[in-house]
Amino acid sequence: MATTLKPKRSAVASAVPTTANLADGEMAVNTADRALYLRVGAAIVDLLDAFARKAGATFTGAVSGTSLSMTGTVSDGAGNVRRVAPVTANAYTTLAAAHLNAVVEKSNTGTYYYYLNSGVGAQGDAITFLNSGTAGSMYVSVGSGVSLIRNGATYGGEVKPGTMMTILRSATTNKWVC
């Protein structure tokens, strides 16, 4: 004979169970929000939140291994878009560890060179250059033994006003691609 499971439930929008409402391992459903909750120890876990149900988002890419491909913006539960704080560099700059996996921003009208010397970064590191100025370019210049490649050829690394460029450190020592 079949058994019907009836988890605790609510049809009230935004109602979330508390640890006083559920025993450890017990589930609850909010039918108005289409939410599914589980008590795990002293915490209530929203089981569907990881799939962006609250924001009404849908994934347009695929998840495989440890990577996720998607379109749109990334935001927290309150809808605030999160971004990496830029490292402002309105001067000639020698790129170092502080610039790895960061945004280097030029926000004035000057033209500057950003020097990339050997030994900076490891495979998978990235540097994003953001030119938010209204005039003047950013130029990524490489030191001896360092290469910057775009479409299979050596590249001068110009970032014009209102544009951005990301370079990635390849598996080959001192080789960056954009």
Coordinates of C-alpha atoms in Angstrom, one line a residue:
M1 CA 0.0 0.0 0.0
A2 CA 1.3 3.5 -0.9
T3 CA 2.2 5.9 1.8
T4 CA 1.5 9.7 1.4
L5 CA 4.2 12.0 2.7
K6 CA 2.9 15.3 3.9
P7 CA 5.7 17.7 4.8
K8 CA 4.9 20.8 6.8
R9 CA 3.6 23.4 4.3
S10 CA 2.5 27.0 4.0
A11 CA 0.7 28.9 1.2
V12 CA 1.8 32.3 2.6
A13 CA 4.3 34.2 0.4
S14 CA 7.7 34.6 1.9
A15 CA 7.0 32.4 4.9
V16 CA 10.1 30.6 6.0
P17 CA 10.1 27.9 8.7
T18 CA 12.3 28.3 11.8
T19 CA 14.2 25.7 13.7
A20 CA 11.4 25.7 16.2
N21 CA 9.0 24.6 13.4
L22 CA 11.1 21.7 12.1
A23 CA 13.0 18.8 13.6
D24 CA 16.5 18.0 12.3
G25 CA 16.1 16.4 8.9
E26 CA 12.5 17.5 8.5
M27 CA 11.3 19.2 5.3
A28 CA 8.8 22.0 4.7
V29 CA 7.2 23.4 1.5
N30 CA 6.0 26.9 0.7
T31 CA 3.6 26.5 -2.2
A32 CA 3.2 30.2 -2.8
D33 CA 6.9 30.7 -3.4
R34 CA 7.6 27.2 -4.7
A35 CA 10.3 26.9 -2.0
L36 CA 11.6 23.7 -0.3
Y37 CA 13.3 23.9 3.0
L38 CA 15.2 21.4 5.1
R39 CA 16.4 21.7 8.7
V40 CA 20.1 20.7 9.0
G41 CA 21.2 20.9 12.6
A42 CA 20.7 24.5 13.7
A43 CA 20.1 25.9 10.2
I44 CA 17.2 26.1 7.8
V45 CA 18.4 25.4 4.2
D46 CA 16.5 26.7 1.2
L47 CA 17.1 23.8 -1.2
L48 CA 16.0 25.6 -4.3
D49 CA 17.9 28.8 -3.8
A50 CA 21.0 27.5 -5.5
F51 CA 19.0 27.4 -8.7
A52 CA 18.1 31.1 -8.6
R53 CA 14.4 30.4 -8.1
K54 CA 13.9 33.6 -6.0
A55 CA 15.1 36.0 -8.8
G56 CA 13.2 34.1 -11.5
A57 CA 16.5 33.5 -13.3
T58 CA 17.3 30.6 -15.5
F59 CA 20.6 29.2 -16.5
T60 CA 21.4 29.4 -20.2
G61 CA 24.6 27.4 -20.0
A62 CA 25.8 24.2 -18.7
V63 CA 27.4 23.1 -15.4
S64 CA 30.3 20.7 -15.8
G65 CA 33.0 19.8 -13.3
T66 CA 33.8 23.0 -11.5
S67 CA 32.7 25.5 -14.1
L68 CA 29.4 27.3 -14.8
S69 CA 28.6 29.0 -18.0
M70 CA 25.8 31.5 -17.8
T71 CA 24.5 34.9 -19.1
G72 CA 23.1 37.8 -17.2
T73 CA 24.3 39.3 -13.9
V74 CA 25.3 37.8 -10.6
S75 CA 23.5 39.3 -7.6
D76 CA 22.9 38.5 -4.0
G77 CA 19.6 37.6 -2.5
A78 CA 18.6 41.2 -2.2
G79 CA 19.2 41.8 -6.0
N80 CA 22.4 43.7 -5.5
V81 CA 24.8 43.2 -8.4
R82 CA 28.3 42.3 -7.1
R83 CA 31.5 43.2 -8.8
V84 CA 35.2 43.1 -8.1
A85 CA 36.4 46.5 -6.8
P86 CA 38.8 48.0 -9.3
V87 CA 42.4 48.9 -8.6
T88 CA 42.7 52.5 -9.9
A89 CA 45.9 53.0 -11.8
N90 CA 46.0 56.5 -13.3
A91 CA 49.7 56.3 -13.9
Y92 CA 52.4 54.2 -15.5
T93 CA 52.2 51.0 -13.6
T94 CA 54.3 47.8 -13.2
L95 CA 51.8 45.0 -12.8
A96 CA 52.3 42.8 -9.7
A97 CA 50.5 40.3 -7.5
A98 CA 48.0 43.0 -6.4
H99 CA 46.8 43.2 -10.0
L100 CA 46.2 39.5 -10.5
N101 CA 42.5 38.4 -10.7
A102 CA 41.5 42.1 -10.4
V103 CA 40.3 44.9 -12.5
V104 CA 42.9 47.6 -13.3
E105 CA 41.0 50.8 -14.1
K106 CA 42.1 54.1 -15.7
S107 CA 39.5 56.7 -15.0
N108 CA 41.1 59.9 -16.3
T109 CA 42.1 61.3 -19.7
G110 CA 45.8 60.3 -19.7
T111 CA 47.5 57.7 -21.7
Y112 CA 49.5 55.1 -19.7
Y113 CA 51.6 52.0 -20.1
Y114 CA 51.1 49.0 -17.8
Y115 CA 54.2 46.8 -17.7
L116 CA 53.9 43.1 -17.4
N117 CA 57.3 41.6 -16.4
S118 CA 58.4 37.9 -16.3
G119 CA 57.4 35.9 -13.3
V120 CA 54.0 37.6 -12.7
G121 CA 51.1 35.2 -12.3
A122 CA 50.5 31.5 -12.7
Q123 CA 48.4 29.5 -15.1
G124 CA 44.7 30.6 -14.9
D125 CA 45.4 34.1 -13.4
A126 CA 43.7 37.0 -15.1
I127 CA 44.0 40.8 -15.3
T128 CA 41.1 42.9 -16.6
F129 CA 41.9 46.4 -17.9
L130 CA 39.0 48.9 -17.8
N131 CA 39.4 52.3 -19.4
S132 CA 36.5 54.3 -18.0
G133 CA 38.2 57.6 -19.0
T134 CA 36.8 59.7 -21.8
A135 CA 40.2 60.0 -23.6
G136 CA 43.6 58.4 -23.6
S137 CA 44.4 54.7 -24.0
M138 CA 45.8 52.0 -21.8
Y139 CA 48.7 50.0 -23.3
V140 CA 49.8 46.7 -21.9
S141 CA 53.5 46.4 -22.5
V142 CA 55.5 43.2 -21.9
G143 CA 59.0 42.8 -20.5
S144 CA 61.8 40.6 -21.8
G145 CA 60.7 37.0 -22.3
V146 CA 57.0 37.8 -21.8
S147 CA 54.5 37.5 -24.6
L148 CA 50.9 38.8 -25.1
I149 CA 49.1 36.9 -27.8
R150 CA 45.8 37.7 -29.5
N151 CA 44.4 35.5 -32.4
G152 CA 47.7 33.7 -32.5
A153 CA 49.9 36.8 -33.0
T154 CA 51.8 39.2 -30.8
Y155 CA 49.5 42.0 -29.6
G156 CA 50.2 45.5 -28.5
G157 CA 47.5 45.5 -25.8
E158 CA 45.7 48.8 -26.5
V159 CA 42.5 49.5 -24.4
K160 CA 40.7 52.5 -25.8
P161 CA 38.4 54.8 -23.8
G162 CA 35.1 53.1 -22.8
T163 CA 36.4 49.6 -23.4
M164 CA 38.0 46.8 -21.5
M165 CA 40.3 43.8 -22.1
T166 CA 41.0 40.7 -20.1
I167 CA 44.3 38.8 -20.3
L168 CA 44.8 35.3 -19.1
R169 CA 48.0 33.6 -18.1
S170 CA 48.4 30.4 -20.2
A171 CA 50.0 27.1 -19.2
T172 CA 53.2 28.4 -20.8
T173 CA 55.4 30.4 -18.4
N174 CA 55.2 34.2 -19.2
K175 CA 52.7 33.8 -22.0
W176 CA 49.4 35.8 -21.7
V177 CA 46.5 35.7 -24.1
C178 CA 43.7 38.1 -24.7

